[in-house]
XYZ file of C-alpha atoms in Angstrom:
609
model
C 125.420 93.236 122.345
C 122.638 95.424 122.331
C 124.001 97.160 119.202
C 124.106 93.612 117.634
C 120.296 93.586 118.639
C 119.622 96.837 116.422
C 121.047 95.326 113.143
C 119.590 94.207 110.493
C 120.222 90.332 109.011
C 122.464 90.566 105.487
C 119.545 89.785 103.100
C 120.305 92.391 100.352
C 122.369 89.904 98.371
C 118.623 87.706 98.017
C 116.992 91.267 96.743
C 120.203 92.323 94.736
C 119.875 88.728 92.911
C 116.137 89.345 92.740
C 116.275 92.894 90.914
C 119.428 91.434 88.145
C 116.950 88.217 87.684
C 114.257 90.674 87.217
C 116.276 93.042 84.765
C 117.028 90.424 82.672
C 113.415 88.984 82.486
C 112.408 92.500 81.338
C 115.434 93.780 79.417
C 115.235 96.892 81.897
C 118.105 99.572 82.337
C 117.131 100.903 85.527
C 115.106 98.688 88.530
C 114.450 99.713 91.955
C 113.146 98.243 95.413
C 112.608 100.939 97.815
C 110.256 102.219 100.480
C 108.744 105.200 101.389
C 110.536 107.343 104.133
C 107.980 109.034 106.946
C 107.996 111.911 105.645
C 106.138 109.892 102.709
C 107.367 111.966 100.196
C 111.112 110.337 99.199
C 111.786 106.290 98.617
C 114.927 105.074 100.483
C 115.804 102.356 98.263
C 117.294 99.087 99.671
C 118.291 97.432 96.063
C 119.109 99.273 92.994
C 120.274 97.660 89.666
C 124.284 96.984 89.631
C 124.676 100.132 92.852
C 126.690 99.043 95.567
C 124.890 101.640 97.976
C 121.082 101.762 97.229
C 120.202 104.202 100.041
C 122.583 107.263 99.012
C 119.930 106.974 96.067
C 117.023 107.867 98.596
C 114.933 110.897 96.031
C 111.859 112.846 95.864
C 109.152 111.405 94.325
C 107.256 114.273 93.373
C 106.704 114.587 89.666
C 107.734 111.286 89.088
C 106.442 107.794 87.995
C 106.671 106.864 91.510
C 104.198 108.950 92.729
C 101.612 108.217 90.345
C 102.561 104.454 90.897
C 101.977 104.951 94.507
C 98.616 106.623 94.135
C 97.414 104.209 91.534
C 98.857 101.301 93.401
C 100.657 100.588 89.923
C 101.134 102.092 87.091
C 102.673 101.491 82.958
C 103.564 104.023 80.886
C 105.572 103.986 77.180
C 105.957 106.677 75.140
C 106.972 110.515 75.719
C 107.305 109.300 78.883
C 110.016 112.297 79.618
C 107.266 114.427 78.290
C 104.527 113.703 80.764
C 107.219 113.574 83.438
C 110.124 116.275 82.490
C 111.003 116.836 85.909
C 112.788 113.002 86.736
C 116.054 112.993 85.746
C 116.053 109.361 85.985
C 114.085 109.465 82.862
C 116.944 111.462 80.666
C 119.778 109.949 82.239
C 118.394 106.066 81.466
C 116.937 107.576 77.790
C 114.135 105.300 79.064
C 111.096 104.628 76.645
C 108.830 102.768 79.385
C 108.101 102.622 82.941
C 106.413 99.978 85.203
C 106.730 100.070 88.693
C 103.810 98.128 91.405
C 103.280 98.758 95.142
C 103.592 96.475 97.986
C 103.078 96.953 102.251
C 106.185 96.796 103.409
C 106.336 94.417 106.754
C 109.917 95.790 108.262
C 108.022 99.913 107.993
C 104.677 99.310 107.760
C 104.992 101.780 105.153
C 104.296 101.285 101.415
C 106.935 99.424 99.201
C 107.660 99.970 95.315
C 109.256 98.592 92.924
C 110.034 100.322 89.456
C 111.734 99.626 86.326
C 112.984 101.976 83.279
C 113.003 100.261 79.937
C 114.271 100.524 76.422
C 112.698 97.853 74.768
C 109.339 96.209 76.020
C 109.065 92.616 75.911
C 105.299 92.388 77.009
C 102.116 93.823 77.197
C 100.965 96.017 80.537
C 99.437 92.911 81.663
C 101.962 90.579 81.296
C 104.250 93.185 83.155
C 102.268 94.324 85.524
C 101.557 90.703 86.584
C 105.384 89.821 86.333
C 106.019 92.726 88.704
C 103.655 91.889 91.371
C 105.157 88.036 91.667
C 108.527 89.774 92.224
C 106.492 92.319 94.688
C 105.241 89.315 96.440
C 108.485 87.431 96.678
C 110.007 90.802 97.932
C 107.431 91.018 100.572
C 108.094 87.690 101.844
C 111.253 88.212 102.102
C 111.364 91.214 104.367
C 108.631 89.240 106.420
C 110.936 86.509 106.753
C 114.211 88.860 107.703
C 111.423 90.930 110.147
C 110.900 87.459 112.367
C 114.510 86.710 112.006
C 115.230 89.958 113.773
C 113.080 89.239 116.299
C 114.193 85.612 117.382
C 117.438 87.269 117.438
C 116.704 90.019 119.198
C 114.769 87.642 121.735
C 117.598 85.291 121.772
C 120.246 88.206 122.682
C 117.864 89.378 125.692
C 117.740 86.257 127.213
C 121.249 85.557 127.090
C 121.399 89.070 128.984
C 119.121 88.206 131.620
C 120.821 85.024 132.230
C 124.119 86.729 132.728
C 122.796 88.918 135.190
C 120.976 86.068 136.899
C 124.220 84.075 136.925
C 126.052 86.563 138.552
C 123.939 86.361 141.327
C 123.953 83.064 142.144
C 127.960 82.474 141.500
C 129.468 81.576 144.893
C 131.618 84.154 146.810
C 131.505 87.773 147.953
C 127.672 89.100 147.904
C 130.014 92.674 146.636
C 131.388 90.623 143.831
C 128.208 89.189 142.507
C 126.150 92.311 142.499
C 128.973 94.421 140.946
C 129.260 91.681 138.303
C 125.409 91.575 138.117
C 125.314 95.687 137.553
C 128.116 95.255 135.024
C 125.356 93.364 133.020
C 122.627 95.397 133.366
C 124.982 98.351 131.972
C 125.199 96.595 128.771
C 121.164 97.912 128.293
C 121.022 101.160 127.007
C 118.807 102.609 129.527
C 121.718 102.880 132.144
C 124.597 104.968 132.615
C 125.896 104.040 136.326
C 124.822 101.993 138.993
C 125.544 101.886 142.918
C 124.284 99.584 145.169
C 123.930 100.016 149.034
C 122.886 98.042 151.787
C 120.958 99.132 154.988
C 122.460 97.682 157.992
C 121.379 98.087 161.723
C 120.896 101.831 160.550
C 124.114 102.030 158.573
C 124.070 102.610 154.440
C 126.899 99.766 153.752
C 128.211 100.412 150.092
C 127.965 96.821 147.743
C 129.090 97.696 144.644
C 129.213 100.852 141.787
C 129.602 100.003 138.175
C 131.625 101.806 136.693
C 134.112 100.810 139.099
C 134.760 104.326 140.915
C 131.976 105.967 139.372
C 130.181 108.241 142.012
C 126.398 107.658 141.337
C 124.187 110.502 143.852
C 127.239 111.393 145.431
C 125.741 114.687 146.359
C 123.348 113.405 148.520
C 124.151 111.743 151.822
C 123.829 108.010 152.877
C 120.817 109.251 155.438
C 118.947 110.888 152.651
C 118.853 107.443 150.279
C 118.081 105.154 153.443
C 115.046 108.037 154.046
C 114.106 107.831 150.748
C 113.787 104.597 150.243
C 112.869 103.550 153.125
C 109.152 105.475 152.184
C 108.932 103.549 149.236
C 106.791 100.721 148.363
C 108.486 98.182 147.382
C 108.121 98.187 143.442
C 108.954 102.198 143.178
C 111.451 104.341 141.192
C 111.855 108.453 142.571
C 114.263 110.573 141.481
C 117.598 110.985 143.851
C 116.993 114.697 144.048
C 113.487 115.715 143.290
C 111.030 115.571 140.263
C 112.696 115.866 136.834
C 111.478 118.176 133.961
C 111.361 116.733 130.784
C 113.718 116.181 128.179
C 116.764 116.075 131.134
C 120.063 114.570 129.756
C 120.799 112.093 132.587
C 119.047 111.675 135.763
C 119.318 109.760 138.926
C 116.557 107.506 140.384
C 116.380 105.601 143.518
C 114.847 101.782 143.736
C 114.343 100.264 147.138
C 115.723 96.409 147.991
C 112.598 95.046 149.703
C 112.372 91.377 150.990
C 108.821 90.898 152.869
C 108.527 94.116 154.619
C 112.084 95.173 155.657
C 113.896 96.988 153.042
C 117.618 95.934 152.675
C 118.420 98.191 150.685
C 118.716 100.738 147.330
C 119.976 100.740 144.078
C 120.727 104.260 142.676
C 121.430 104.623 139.290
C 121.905 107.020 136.421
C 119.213 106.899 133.406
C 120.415 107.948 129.921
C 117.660 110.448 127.911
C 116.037 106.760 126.068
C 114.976 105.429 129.946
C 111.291 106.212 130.097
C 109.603 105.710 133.897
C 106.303 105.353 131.917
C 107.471 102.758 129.772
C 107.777 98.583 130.690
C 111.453 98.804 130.382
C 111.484 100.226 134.121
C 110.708 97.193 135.408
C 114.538 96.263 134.760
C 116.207 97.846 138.141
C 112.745 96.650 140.051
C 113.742 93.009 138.732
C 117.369 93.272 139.458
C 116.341 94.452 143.258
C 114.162 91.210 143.403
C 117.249 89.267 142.319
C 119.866 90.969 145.098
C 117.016 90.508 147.565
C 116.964 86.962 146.792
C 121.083 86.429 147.041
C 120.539 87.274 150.298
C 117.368 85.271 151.293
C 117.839 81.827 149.008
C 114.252 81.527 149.067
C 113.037 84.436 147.416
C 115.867 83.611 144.242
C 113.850 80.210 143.643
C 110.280 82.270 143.459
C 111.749 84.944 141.290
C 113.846 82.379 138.520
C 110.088 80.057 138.756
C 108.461 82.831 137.520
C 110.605 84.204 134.821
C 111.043 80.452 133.360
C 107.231 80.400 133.566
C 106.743 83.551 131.710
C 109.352 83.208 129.379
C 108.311 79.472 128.594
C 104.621 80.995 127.487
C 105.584 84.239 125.560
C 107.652 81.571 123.288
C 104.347 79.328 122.899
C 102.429 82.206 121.789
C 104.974 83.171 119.485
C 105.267 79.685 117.910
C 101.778 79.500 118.020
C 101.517 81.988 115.665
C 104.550 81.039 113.458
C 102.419 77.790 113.222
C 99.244 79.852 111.688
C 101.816 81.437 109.235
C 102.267 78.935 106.803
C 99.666 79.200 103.977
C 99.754 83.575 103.858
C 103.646 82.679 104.014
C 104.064 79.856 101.648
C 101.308 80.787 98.892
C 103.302 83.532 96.925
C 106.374 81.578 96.368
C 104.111 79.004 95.389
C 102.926 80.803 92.545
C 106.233 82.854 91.583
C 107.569 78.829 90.811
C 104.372 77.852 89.233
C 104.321 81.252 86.938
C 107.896 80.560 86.435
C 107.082 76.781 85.157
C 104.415 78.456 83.146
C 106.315 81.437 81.586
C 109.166 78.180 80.611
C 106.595 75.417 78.896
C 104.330 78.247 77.229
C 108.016 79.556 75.114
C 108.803 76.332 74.663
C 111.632 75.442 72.337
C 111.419 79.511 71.880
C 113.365 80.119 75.466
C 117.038 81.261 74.423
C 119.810 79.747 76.718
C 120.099 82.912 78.527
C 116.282 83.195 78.912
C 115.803 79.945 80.611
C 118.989 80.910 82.452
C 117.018 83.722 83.575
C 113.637 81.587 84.556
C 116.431 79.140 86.438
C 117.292 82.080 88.438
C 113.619 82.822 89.333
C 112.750 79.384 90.715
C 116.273 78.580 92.133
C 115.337 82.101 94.362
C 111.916 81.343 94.988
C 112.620 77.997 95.894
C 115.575 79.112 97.997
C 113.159 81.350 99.983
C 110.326 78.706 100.140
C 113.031 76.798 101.895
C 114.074 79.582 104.599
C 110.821 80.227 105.212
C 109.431 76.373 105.545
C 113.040 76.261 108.395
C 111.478 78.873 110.511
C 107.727 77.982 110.232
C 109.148 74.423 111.120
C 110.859 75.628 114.157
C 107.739 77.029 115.269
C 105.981 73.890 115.062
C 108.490 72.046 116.966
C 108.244 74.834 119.704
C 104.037 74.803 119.882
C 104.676 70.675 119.866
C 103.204 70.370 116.767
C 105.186 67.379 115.401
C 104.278 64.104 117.312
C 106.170 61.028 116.149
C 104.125 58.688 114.392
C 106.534 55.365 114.954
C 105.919 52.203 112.285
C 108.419 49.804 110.107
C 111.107 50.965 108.332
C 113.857 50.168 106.637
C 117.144 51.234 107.310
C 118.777 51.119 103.979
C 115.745 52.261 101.987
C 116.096 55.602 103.830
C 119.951 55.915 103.495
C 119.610 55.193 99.811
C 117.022 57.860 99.559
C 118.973 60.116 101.036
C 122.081 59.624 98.612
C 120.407 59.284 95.430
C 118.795 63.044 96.882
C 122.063 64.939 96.739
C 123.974 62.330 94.738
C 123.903 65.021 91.764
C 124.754 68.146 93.793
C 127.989 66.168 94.885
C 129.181 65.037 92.021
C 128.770 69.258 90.679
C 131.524 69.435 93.085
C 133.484 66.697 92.606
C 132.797 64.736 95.920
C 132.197 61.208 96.712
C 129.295 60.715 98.556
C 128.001 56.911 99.672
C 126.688 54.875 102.124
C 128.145 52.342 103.871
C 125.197 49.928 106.260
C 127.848 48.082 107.677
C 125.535 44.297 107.846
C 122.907 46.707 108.510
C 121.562 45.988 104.478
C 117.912 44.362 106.173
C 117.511 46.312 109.440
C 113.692 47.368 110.100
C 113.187 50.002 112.729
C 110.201 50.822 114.151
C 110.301 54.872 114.056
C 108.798 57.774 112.274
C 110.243 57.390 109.105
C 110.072 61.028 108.003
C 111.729 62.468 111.136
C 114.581 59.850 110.673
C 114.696 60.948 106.630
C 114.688 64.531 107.602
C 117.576 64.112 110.506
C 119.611 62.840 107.521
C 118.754 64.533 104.635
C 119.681 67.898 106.578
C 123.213 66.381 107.991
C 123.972 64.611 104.074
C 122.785 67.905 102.918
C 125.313 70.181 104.864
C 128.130 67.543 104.644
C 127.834 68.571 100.807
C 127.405 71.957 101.416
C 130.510 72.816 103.246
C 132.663 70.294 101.856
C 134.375 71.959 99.150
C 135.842 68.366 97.493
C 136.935 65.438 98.851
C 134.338 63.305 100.347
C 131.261 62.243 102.673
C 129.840 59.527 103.872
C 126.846 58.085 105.647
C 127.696 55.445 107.907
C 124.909 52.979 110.054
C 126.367 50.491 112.248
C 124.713 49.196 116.268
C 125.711 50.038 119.602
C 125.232 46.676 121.484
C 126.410 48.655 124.819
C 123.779 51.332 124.552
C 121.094 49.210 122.877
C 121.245 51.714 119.756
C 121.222 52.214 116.116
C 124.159 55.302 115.046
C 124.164 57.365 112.020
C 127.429 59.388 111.742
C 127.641 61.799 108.334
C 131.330 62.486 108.420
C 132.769 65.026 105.816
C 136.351 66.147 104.890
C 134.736 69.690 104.693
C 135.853 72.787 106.588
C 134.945 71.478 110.038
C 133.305 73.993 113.060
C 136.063 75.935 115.242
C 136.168 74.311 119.056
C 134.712 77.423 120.569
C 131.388 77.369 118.256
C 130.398 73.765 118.639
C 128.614 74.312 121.604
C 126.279 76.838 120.171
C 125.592 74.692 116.753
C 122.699 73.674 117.455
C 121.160 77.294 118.430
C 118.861 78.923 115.978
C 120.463 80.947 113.315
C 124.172 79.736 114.139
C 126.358 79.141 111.248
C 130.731 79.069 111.433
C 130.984 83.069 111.029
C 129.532 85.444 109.060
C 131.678 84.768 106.507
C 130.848 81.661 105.768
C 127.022 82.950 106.222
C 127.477 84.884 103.273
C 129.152 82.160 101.260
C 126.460 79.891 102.060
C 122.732 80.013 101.832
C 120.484 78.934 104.563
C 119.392 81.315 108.013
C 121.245 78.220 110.204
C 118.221 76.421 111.216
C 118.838 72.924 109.818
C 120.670 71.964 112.509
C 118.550 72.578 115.587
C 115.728 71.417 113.930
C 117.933 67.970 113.596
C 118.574 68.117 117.050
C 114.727 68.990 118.144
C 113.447 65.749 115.966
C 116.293 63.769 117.468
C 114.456 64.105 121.144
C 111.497 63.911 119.939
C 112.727 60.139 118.840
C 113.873 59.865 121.905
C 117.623 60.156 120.668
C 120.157 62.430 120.568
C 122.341 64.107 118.436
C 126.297 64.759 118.882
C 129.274 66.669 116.829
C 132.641 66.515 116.788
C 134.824 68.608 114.454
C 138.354 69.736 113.557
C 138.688 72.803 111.947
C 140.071 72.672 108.140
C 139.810 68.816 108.472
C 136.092 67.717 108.689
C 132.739 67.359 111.162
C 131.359 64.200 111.965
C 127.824 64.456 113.650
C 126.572 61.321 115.048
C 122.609 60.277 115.864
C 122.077 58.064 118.103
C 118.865 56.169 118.133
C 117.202 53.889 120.790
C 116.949 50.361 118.991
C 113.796 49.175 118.930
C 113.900 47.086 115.668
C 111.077 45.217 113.864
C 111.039 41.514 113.537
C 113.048 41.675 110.263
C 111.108 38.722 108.229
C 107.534 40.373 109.554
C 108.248 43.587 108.698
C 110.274 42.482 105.242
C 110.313 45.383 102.592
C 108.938 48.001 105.067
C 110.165 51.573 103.457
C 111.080 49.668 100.568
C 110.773 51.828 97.406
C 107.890 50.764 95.006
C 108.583 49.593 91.303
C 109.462 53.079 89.058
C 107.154 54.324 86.423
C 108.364 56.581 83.974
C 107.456 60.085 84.046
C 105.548 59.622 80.718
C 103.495 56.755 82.093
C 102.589 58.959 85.056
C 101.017 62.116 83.076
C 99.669 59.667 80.403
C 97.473 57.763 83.250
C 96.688 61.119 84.814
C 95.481 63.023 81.428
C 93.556 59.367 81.037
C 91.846 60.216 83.978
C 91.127 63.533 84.147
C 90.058 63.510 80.762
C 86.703 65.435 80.309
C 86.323 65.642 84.236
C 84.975 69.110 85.652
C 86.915 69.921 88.830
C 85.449 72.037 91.590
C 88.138 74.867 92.777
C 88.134 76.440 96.108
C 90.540 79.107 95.932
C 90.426 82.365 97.154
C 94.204 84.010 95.907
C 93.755 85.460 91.460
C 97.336 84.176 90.975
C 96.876 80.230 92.734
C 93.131 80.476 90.521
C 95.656 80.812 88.004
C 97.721 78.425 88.361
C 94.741 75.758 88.964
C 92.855 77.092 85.638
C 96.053 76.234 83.813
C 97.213 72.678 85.224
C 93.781 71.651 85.293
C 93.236 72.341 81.453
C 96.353 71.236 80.879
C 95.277 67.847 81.238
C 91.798 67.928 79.651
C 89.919 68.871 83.085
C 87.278 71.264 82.962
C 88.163 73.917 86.013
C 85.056 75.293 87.801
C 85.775 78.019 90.357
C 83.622 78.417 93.222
């Protein structure tokens, strides 16, 4: 588990797809995205154009464009570039004619970021490219933010899961030697530890619990007397070595911990520390919290004030953190923001002059960006829902004007892959519910939206009907998709679950959809169910608390309004705008940008403040 904690999320296929979308933008024969190692004198690369294993690439960058480009903070060159740089092999192997390459802060390192292309041919000016570079710099940056807070809800996730085995050990009925050998078996699965034994003072007598590895003869060499003396002169939160001081650097040493409950001491764990256990550090509170825990399996008491405060503390370190997820979402949000509005720029200002392959290529830019927007929008949302920032905001609405919203949403995404997707209200055609239309849209949307995305043909369907016994309103989005294996469905609705990593890599997304379905569910005081066959299908069913409008009061409630063409709309909006001077508050170049050229776009005069 803990080794699972180390790793690192699979997000090199986004970057790979970034760097070919890139190369084809700039007609390049050689990109890179790389950091610098801490020696700050080679770049590691994590994504190289069409190479399969980026870091066996890691190279010096001294007498290269690299290192001017990390000076400079970017840097173009074309021309007898091998001249001015004749000792980068890069440059004769690639017969290059140009370089570009930016900077960026890298969030994973903390160390600076580059990214570099070779060229040929050169489609643009220095600005253009330079400019084109640092949108892909900022989308790369976002990215690694994004996998750097995915690490840690993992990693936070894992930990947990550890403590709770060890606390659940404890409090399992039956032997006290059985539930603290089980416990220890946990807390081996930390680094830290080597070897545990656990002993118990008794009228005078050192009675032997438990030692994990089973057989495993932790302190052997010293005698029953000496521990009980030991610990016995302890206070109650300390850690001494079994045998003396320790010099630095020691391979493994052995450590006593006393088992205190009031003033009595019950008894010691001793235990072996691997060379990464630091006495200095916070992790050493580990064996004092595991002796609070087999003090408290003895006295019931003390477990209830130990498990109080760990839910207490655990309950506010996830505020904070979603707390400041919530802050996140405009430094977060903004770059992506402006990678699709330069890409919607770069796409009407060519014009008819776009080849297929180019607009293929600006496709391929927003369907990216967007992609991102979207996994980063999933975990800032979780983080509201955590801080409680959503709060239901209950009115009219109709039933069927939500459901056909819904449909006519991915109505073109199924039909790509030849499914049948519809609706079916069931007599539930004029059904007015008073509810927060935008949770209920969003529970939906997200379940139509993964019915479509895992159902490789066949169909879905989005059924409404009433529960007279319960009093309810049910949605069920049934699929004939690949359906969840038994053993999984109880964790589906834990962030960043998907089927297997298999199917992660098949399918886009970080696996937050679906708690996020079932965190708006409670919070309209519903809930939200699955049941699945594997190979065959999932249906997941939402339950709702009916509390329905008067149907004739609250008569076209959610009700779409009359269309206007797309035409009409821009027509009435240049109408207005006409002449008008607009005051801008902006403080990001590229979003002043983007404002100066919508704005004029439509005959406003743009003043910046």
């Amino acid at each position: 588990m803990l080794e699972e904690m180390n790793g690192r999320p699979h997000h090199h296929g986004l970057y790979d797809e970034l760097i070919r979308c890139l190369a084809k933008v700039m007609r390049c024969e050689f990109a890179v995205i790389g950091v610098l190692d801490e020696s700050g004198t080679r770049v590691v690369p994590f994504s190289v154009l069409d190479r399969h294993d980026p870091e066996a690439m890691t190279y010096d960058i001294a007498g290269t464009p690299c290192e001017v480009t990390l000076e400079q903070g970017s840097l173009f060159v074309r021309g007898e570039i091998r001249f001015r740089f004749p000792e980068d092999h890069h440059l004769r192997e690639f017969d290059a004619d140009a370089y570009a390459g930016v900077t960026f802060t890298d969030p994973m390192t903390g160390r600076a970021g580059l990214l570099a292309v070779l060229m040929r041919e050169i489609v643009c000016g220095e600005e253009e490219t330079i400019s084109v570079l640092g949108a892909f710099a900022e989308c790369i940056k976002t990215a690694r933010e994004a996998e750097l807070l995915q690490n840690h809800f993992q990693r936070e996730a894992q930990e947990q899961r550890l403590y709770a085995d060890v606390l659940s050990a404890l409090n399992k009925s039956g032997p006290l030697e059985d539930r603290v050998r089980e416990a220890m078996g946990a807390m081996l699965q930390f680094p830290e530890y080597t070897a545990f034994r656990v002993v118990r003072f008794d009228a005078g007598k050192v009675v032997p619990l438990a030692s994990v590895p089973e057989g495993t003869a932790v302190g052997d060499g010293v005698g029953h007397d000496e521990i009980h003396r030991i610990a016995s002169r302890m206070d109650k939160r300390g850690i001494a070595p079994l045998g003396g001081e320790c010099s630095e650097g020691t391979e493994d040493r052995t450590f006593v911990s006393p088992i205190h409950h009031d003033e009595a001491v019950l008894g010691a764990i001793v235990f072996e520390a691997s060379p990464s256990f630091d006495r200095r550090m916070t992790n050493r509170i580990l064996p004092r919290y595991v002796n609070d825990m087999l003090a408290a399996s003895i006295v019931r008491d003390q477990l209830e004030m130990v498990l109080q405060q760990s839910i207490e503390e655990a309950k506010h370190s996830g505020e904070v953190k979603a707390r400041f997820l919530a802050k996140m979402s405009h430094e977060l949000r903004s770059p992506i923001n402006a990678i699709l509005g330069f890409a919607d720029i770069l796409g009407e200002d060519a014009g008819a002059s776009l080849t297929r392959t180019q607009r293929d290529q600006i496709d391929g830019i927003r369907r990216n960006a967007g992609y991102l927007l979207s996994m980063i929008s999933d975990v800032l949302e979780m983080g509201d829902i955590r801080a409680d920032v959503f709060k239901a905001e209950r009115k009219p609405c109709s039933v069927a004007s939500i459901c056909n919203k819904v449909i006519a949403r991915h109505t073109t995404a199924a039909l790509g892959k030849g499914i049948v997707l519809r609706a079916e209200l069931e007599g539930m055609e004029q059904c007015v519910l008073h509810t927060d239309e935008a949770m209920l849209e969003q529970i939906l949307d997200n379940l139509v939206s993964n019915a479509v995305k895992y159902t490789p043909r066949g169909r879905a369907v989005l059924r409404v009907s009433r529960n007279e016994l319960e009093g309810a309103v049910v949605f069920e989005v049934a699929d004939t998709g690949i359906g969840i294996p038994g053993d999984l469905l109880e964790h589906i609705f834990e962030p960043f679950t998907q089927v297997n990593e298999s199917y992660r890599r098949r399918f886009e997304g970080l696996g937050l959809g679906l708690p996020i379905c079932s965190q708006l569910a409670e919070r309209l005081g519903g809930r939200l169910d699955v049941r699945s066959t594997r190979g065959e299908g999932s249906v997941f069913t939402f339950t709702l608390p009916q509390r329905e409008s008067d149907s004739t009061a609250a008569q076209g409630a959610g009700c779409a309004s009359p269309t206007t063409d797309t035409a009409t709309i821009k027509a009435r909006g240049r109408a207005f705008f006409e002449k008008t001077r607009v005051l801008v508050v902006e403080d990001s170049v590229d979003n002043r940008t983007l404002f100066d050229f919508y704005l004029r776009k439509i005959g406003a005069e743009p003043v910046f403040a």
